[in-house]
CSV table of C-alpha atoms in Angstrom, one decimal:
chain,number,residue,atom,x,y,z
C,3,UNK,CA,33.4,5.2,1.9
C,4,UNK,CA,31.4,7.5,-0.6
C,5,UNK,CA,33.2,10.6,0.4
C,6,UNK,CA,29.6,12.3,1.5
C,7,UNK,CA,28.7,12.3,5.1
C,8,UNK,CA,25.5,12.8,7.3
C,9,UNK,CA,24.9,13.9,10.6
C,10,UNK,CA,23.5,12.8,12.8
C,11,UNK,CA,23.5,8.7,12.2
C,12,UNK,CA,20.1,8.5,14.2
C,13,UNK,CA,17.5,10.7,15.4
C,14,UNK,CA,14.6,10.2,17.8
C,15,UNK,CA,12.1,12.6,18.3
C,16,UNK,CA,8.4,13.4,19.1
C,17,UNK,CA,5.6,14.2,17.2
C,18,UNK,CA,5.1,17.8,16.5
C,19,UNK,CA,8.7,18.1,16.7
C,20,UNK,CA,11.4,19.7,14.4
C,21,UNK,CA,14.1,18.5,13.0
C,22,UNK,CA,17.4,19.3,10.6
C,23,UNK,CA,19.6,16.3,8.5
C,24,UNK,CA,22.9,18.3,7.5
C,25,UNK,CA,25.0,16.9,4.2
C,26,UNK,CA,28.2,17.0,3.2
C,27,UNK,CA,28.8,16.3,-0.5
C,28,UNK,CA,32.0,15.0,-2.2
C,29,UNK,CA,35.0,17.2,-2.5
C,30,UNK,CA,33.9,19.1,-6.0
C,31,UNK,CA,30.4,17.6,-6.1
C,32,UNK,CA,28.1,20.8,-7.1
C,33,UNK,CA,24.5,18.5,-6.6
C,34,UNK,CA,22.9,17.0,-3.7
C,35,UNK,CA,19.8,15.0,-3.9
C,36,UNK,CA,17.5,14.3,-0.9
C,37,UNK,CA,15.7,10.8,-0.5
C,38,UNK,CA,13.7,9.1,1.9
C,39,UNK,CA,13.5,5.4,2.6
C,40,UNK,CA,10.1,4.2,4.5
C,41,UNK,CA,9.8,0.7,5.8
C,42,UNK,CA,9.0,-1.8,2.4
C,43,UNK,CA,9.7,1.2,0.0
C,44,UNK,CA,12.3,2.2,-2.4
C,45,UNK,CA,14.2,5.9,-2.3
C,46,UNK,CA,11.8,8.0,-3.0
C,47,UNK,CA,13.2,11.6,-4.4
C,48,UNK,CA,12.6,14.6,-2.1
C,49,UNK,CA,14.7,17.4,-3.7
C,50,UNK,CA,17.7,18.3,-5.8
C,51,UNK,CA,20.0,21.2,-5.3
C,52,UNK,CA,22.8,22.3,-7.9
C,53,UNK,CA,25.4,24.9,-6.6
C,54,UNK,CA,22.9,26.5,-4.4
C,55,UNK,CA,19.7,26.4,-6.3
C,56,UNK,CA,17.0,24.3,-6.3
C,57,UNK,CA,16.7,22.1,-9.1
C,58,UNK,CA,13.9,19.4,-8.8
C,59,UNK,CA,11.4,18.7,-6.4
C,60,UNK,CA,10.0,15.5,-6.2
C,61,UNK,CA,7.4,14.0,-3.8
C,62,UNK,CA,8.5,16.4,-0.9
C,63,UNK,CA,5.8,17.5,2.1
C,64,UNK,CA,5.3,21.1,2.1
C,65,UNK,CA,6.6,20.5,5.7
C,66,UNK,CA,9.6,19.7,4.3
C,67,UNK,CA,12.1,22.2,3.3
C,68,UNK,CA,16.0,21.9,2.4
C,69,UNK,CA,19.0,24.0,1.2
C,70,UNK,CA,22.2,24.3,-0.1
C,71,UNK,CA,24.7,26.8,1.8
C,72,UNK,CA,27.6,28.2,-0.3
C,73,UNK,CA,30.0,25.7,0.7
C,74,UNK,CA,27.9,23.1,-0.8
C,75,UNK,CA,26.2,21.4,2.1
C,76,UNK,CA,22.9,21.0,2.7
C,77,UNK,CA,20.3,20.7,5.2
C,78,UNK,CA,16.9,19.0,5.2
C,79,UNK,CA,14.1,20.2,7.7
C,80,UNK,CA,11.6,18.3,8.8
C,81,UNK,CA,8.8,20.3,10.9
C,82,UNK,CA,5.3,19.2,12.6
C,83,UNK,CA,6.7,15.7,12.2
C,84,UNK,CA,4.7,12.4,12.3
C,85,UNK,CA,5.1,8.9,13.3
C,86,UNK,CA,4.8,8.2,9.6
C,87,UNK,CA,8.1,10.6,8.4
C,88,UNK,CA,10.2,7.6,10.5
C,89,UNK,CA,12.0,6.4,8.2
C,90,UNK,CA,15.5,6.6,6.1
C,91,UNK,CA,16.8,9.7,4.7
C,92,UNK,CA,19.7,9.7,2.6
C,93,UNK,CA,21.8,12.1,0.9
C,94,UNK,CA,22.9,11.6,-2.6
C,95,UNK,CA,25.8,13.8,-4.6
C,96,UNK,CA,26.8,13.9,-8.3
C,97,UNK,CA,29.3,15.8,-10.4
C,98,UNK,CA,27.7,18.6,-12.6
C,99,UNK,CA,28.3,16.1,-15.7
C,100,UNK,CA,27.2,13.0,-14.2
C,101,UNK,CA,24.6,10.3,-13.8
C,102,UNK,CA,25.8,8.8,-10.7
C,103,UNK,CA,25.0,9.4,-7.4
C,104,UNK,CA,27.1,9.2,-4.6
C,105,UNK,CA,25.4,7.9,-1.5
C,106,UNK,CA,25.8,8.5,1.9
C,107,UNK,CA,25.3,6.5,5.3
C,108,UNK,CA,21.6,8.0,5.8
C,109,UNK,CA,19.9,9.5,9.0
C,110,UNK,CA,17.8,7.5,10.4
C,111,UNK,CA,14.6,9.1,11.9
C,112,UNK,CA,12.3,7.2,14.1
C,113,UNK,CA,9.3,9.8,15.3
C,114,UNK,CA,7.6,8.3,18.9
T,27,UNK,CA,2.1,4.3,-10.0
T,28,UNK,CA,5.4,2.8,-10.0
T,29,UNK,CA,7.7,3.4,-12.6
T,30,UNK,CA,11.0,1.2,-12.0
T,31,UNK,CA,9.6,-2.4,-10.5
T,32,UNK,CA,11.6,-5.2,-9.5
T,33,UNK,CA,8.5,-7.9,-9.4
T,34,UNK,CA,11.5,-10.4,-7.0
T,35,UNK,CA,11.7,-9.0,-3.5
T,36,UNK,CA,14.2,-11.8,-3.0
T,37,UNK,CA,16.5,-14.0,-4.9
T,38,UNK,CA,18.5,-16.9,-3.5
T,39,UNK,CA,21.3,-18.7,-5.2
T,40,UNK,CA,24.7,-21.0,-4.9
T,41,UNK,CA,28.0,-20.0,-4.4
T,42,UNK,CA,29.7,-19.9,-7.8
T,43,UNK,CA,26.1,-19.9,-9.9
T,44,UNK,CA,25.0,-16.6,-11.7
T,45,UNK,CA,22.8,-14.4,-9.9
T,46,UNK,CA,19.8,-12.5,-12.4
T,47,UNK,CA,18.2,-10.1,-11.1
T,48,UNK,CA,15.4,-8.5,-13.1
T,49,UNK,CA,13.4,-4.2,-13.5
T,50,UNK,CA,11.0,-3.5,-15.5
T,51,UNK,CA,10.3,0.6,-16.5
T,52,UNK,CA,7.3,1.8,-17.9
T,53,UNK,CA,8.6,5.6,-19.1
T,54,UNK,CA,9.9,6.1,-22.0
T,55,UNK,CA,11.6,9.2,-21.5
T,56,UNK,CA,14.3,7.4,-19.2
T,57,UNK,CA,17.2,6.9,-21.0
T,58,UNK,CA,20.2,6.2,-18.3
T,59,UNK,CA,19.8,3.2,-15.9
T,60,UNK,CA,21.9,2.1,-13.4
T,61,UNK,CA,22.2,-0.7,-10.6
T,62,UNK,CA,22.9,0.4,-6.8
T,63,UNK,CA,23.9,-2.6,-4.4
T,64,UNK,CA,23.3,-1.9,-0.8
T,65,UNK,CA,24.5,-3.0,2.8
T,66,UNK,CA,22.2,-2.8,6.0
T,67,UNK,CA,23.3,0.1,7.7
T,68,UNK,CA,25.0,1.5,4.7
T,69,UNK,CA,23.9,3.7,2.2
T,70,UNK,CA,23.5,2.4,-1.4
T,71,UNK,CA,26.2,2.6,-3.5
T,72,UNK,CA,26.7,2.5,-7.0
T,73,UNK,CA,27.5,-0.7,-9.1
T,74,UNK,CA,26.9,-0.3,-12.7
T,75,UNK,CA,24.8,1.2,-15.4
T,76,UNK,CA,24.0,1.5,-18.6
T,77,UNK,CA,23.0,4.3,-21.0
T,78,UNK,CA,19.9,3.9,-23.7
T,79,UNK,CA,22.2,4.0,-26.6
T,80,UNK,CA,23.7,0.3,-25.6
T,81,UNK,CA,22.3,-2.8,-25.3
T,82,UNK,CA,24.8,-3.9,-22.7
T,83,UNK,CA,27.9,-2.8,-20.1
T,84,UNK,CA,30.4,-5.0,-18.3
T,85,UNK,CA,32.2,-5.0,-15.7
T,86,UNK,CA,33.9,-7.7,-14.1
T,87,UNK,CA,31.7,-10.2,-12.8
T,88,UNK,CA,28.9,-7.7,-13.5
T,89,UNK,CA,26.7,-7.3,-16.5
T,90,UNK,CA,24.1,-5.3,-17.6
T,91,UNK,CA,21.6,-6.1,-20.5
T,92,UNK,CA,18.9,-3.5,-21.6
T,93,UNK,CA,16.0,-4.5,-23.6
T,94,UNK,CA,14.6,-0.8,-24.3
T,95,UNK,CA,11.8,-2.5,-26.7
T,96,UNK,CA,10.7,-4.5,-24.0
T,97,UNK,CA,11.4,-2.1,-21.6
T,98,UNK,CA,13.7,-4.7,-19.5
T,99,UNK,CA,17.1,-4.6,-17.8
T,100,UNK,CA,19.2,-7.2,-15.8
T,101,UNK,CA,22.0,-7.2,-13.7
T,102,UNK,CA,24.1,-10.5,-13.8
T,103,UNK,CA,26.5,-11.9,-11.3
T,104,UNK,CA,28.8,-14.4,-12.7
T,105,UNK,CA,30.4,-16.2,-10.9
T,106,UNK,CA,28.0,-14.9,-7.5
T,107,UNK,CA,30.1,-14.7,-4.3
T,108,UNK,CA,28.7,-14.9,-0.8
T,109,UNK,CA,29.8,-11.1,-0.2
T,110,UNK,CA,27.6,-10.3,-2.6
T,111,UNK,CA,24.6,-10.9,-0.7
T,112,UNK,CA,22.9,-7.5,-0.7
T,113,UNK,CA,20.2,-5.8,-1.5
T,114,UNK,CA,19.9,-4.5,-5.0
T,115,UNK,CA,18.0,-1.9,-6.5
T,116,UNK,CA,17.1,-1.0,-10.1
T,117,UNK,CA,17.5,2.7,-10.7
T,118,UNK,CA,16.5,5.2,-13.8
T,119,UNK,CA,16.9,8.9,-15.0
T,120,UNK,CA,15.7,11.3,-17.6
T,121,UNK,CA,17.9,14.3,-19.1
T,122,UNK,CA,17.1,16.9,-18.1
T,123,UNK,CA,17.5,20.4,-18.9
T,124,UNK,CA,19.4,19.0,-21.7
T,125,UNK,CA,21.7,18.0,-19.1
T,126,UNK,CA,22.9,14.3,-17.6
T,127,UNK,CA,21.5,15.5,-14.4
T,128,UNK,CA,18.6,14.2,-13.1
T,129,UNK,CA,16.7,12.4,-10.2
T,130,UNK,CA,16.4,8.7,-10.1
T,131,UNK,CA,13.6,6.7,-9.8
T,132,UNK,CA,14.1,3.7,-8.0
T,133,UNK,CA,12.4,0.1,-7.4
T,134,UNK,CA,12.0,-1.2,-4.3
T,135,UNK,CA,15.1,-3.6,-4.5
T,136,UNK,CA,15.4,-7.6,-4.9
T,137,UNK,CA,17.8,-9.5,-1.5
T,138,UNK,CA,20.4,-11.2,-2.8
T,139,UNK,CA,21.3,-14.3,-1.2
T,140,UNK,CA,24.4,-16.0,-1.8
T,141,UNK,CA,24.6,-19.5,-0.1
T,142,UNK,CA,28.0,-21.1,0.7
């Protein structure tokens, strides 16, 4: 157990639909990363959040949003969703002084 | 264009043998690296790595060698168990903001097989 938890474990939803993957870092973790898993692909970065703020952005759809609330969780919202955002997402959280990410169990969204 | 590749999508070996599992990176500018071992159902989690500055890192049965000329690094398994049957996947990271925090670039992962 990595300490970070998801909610919810699975997801299925329409097309067009919205959605929101809710993260719980590590007790004094102050970053959470964002990544998505497709089918024959690695994690691919989304977005990176540091004690509220937004950090980095990586390959994230502008459909795609996420934030960090003060007590360190996050949400990622996926909107106007497509049969192609099924897939993976996990949630990753580090120490401030720290390369290594903590992983969680991942959300997995299938979109019918 | 892929940064981290790991050219073996799967790697089968004995009981006992050493495991070698092999990533490639083509930016300079990463200078942390690290090996994530993952579960289906589970998320990855965090193995071993490696900073720029050394050429290797142990632990246990698990080594990592870095070749930064050749732009090279490999995870070995000695002696491989069957519970380490897994997925594997070669990660990297760049300081930023002067900083150790960073995103990670990841390959697409090499299965483990471990045969009795």
């Amino acid at each position: 157990d990595s300490g970070v938890t998801q909610t919810p474990k699975h997801l299925i939803t329409a097309t067009g639909q919205r959605v929101t993957l809710r993260c719980s870092p590590r007790s004094g973790d102050l970053s959470v990363y964002w990544y998505q898993q497709s089918l024959d692909q690695g994690l691919q970065f989304l977005i990176q959040y540091y004690n509220g703020e937004e950090r980095a952005k990586g390959n994230i759809l502008e459909r795609f949003s996420a934030q960090q609330f003060p007590d360190l969780h996050s949400e990622l919202n996926l909107s106007s969703l497509e049969l192609g955002d099924s897939a993976l997402y996990f949630c990753a959280s580090s120490v401030a002084s720290s390369y290594e990410q903590f992983f969680g169990p991942g959300t997995r969204l299938t979109v019918l | 264009d892929q940064q981290v590749k790991q050219n073996s999508p799967s790697l089968s070996v004995q009981e006992g043998r050493i495991s070698i599992l092999n990533c490639d990176y083509t930016n300079s500018m990463f200078d942390y690296f690290l090996w994530y071992k993952k579960y289906p159902a589970e998320g990855p989690t965090f193995l071993i790595s490696i900073s720029s500055i050394k050429d290797k890192n142990e632990d246990g049965r698990f080594t990592v060698f870095l070749n930064k000329s050749a732009k090279h690094l490999s995870l070995h398994i000695v002696p491989s168990q069957p519970g380490d049957s897994a997925v594997y996947f070669c990660a990297a990271s760049a300081s930023l903001y002067g900083g150790s925090q960073g995103n990670l670039i990841f390959g697409k992962g090499t299965k483990l097989s471990v045969k009795p």
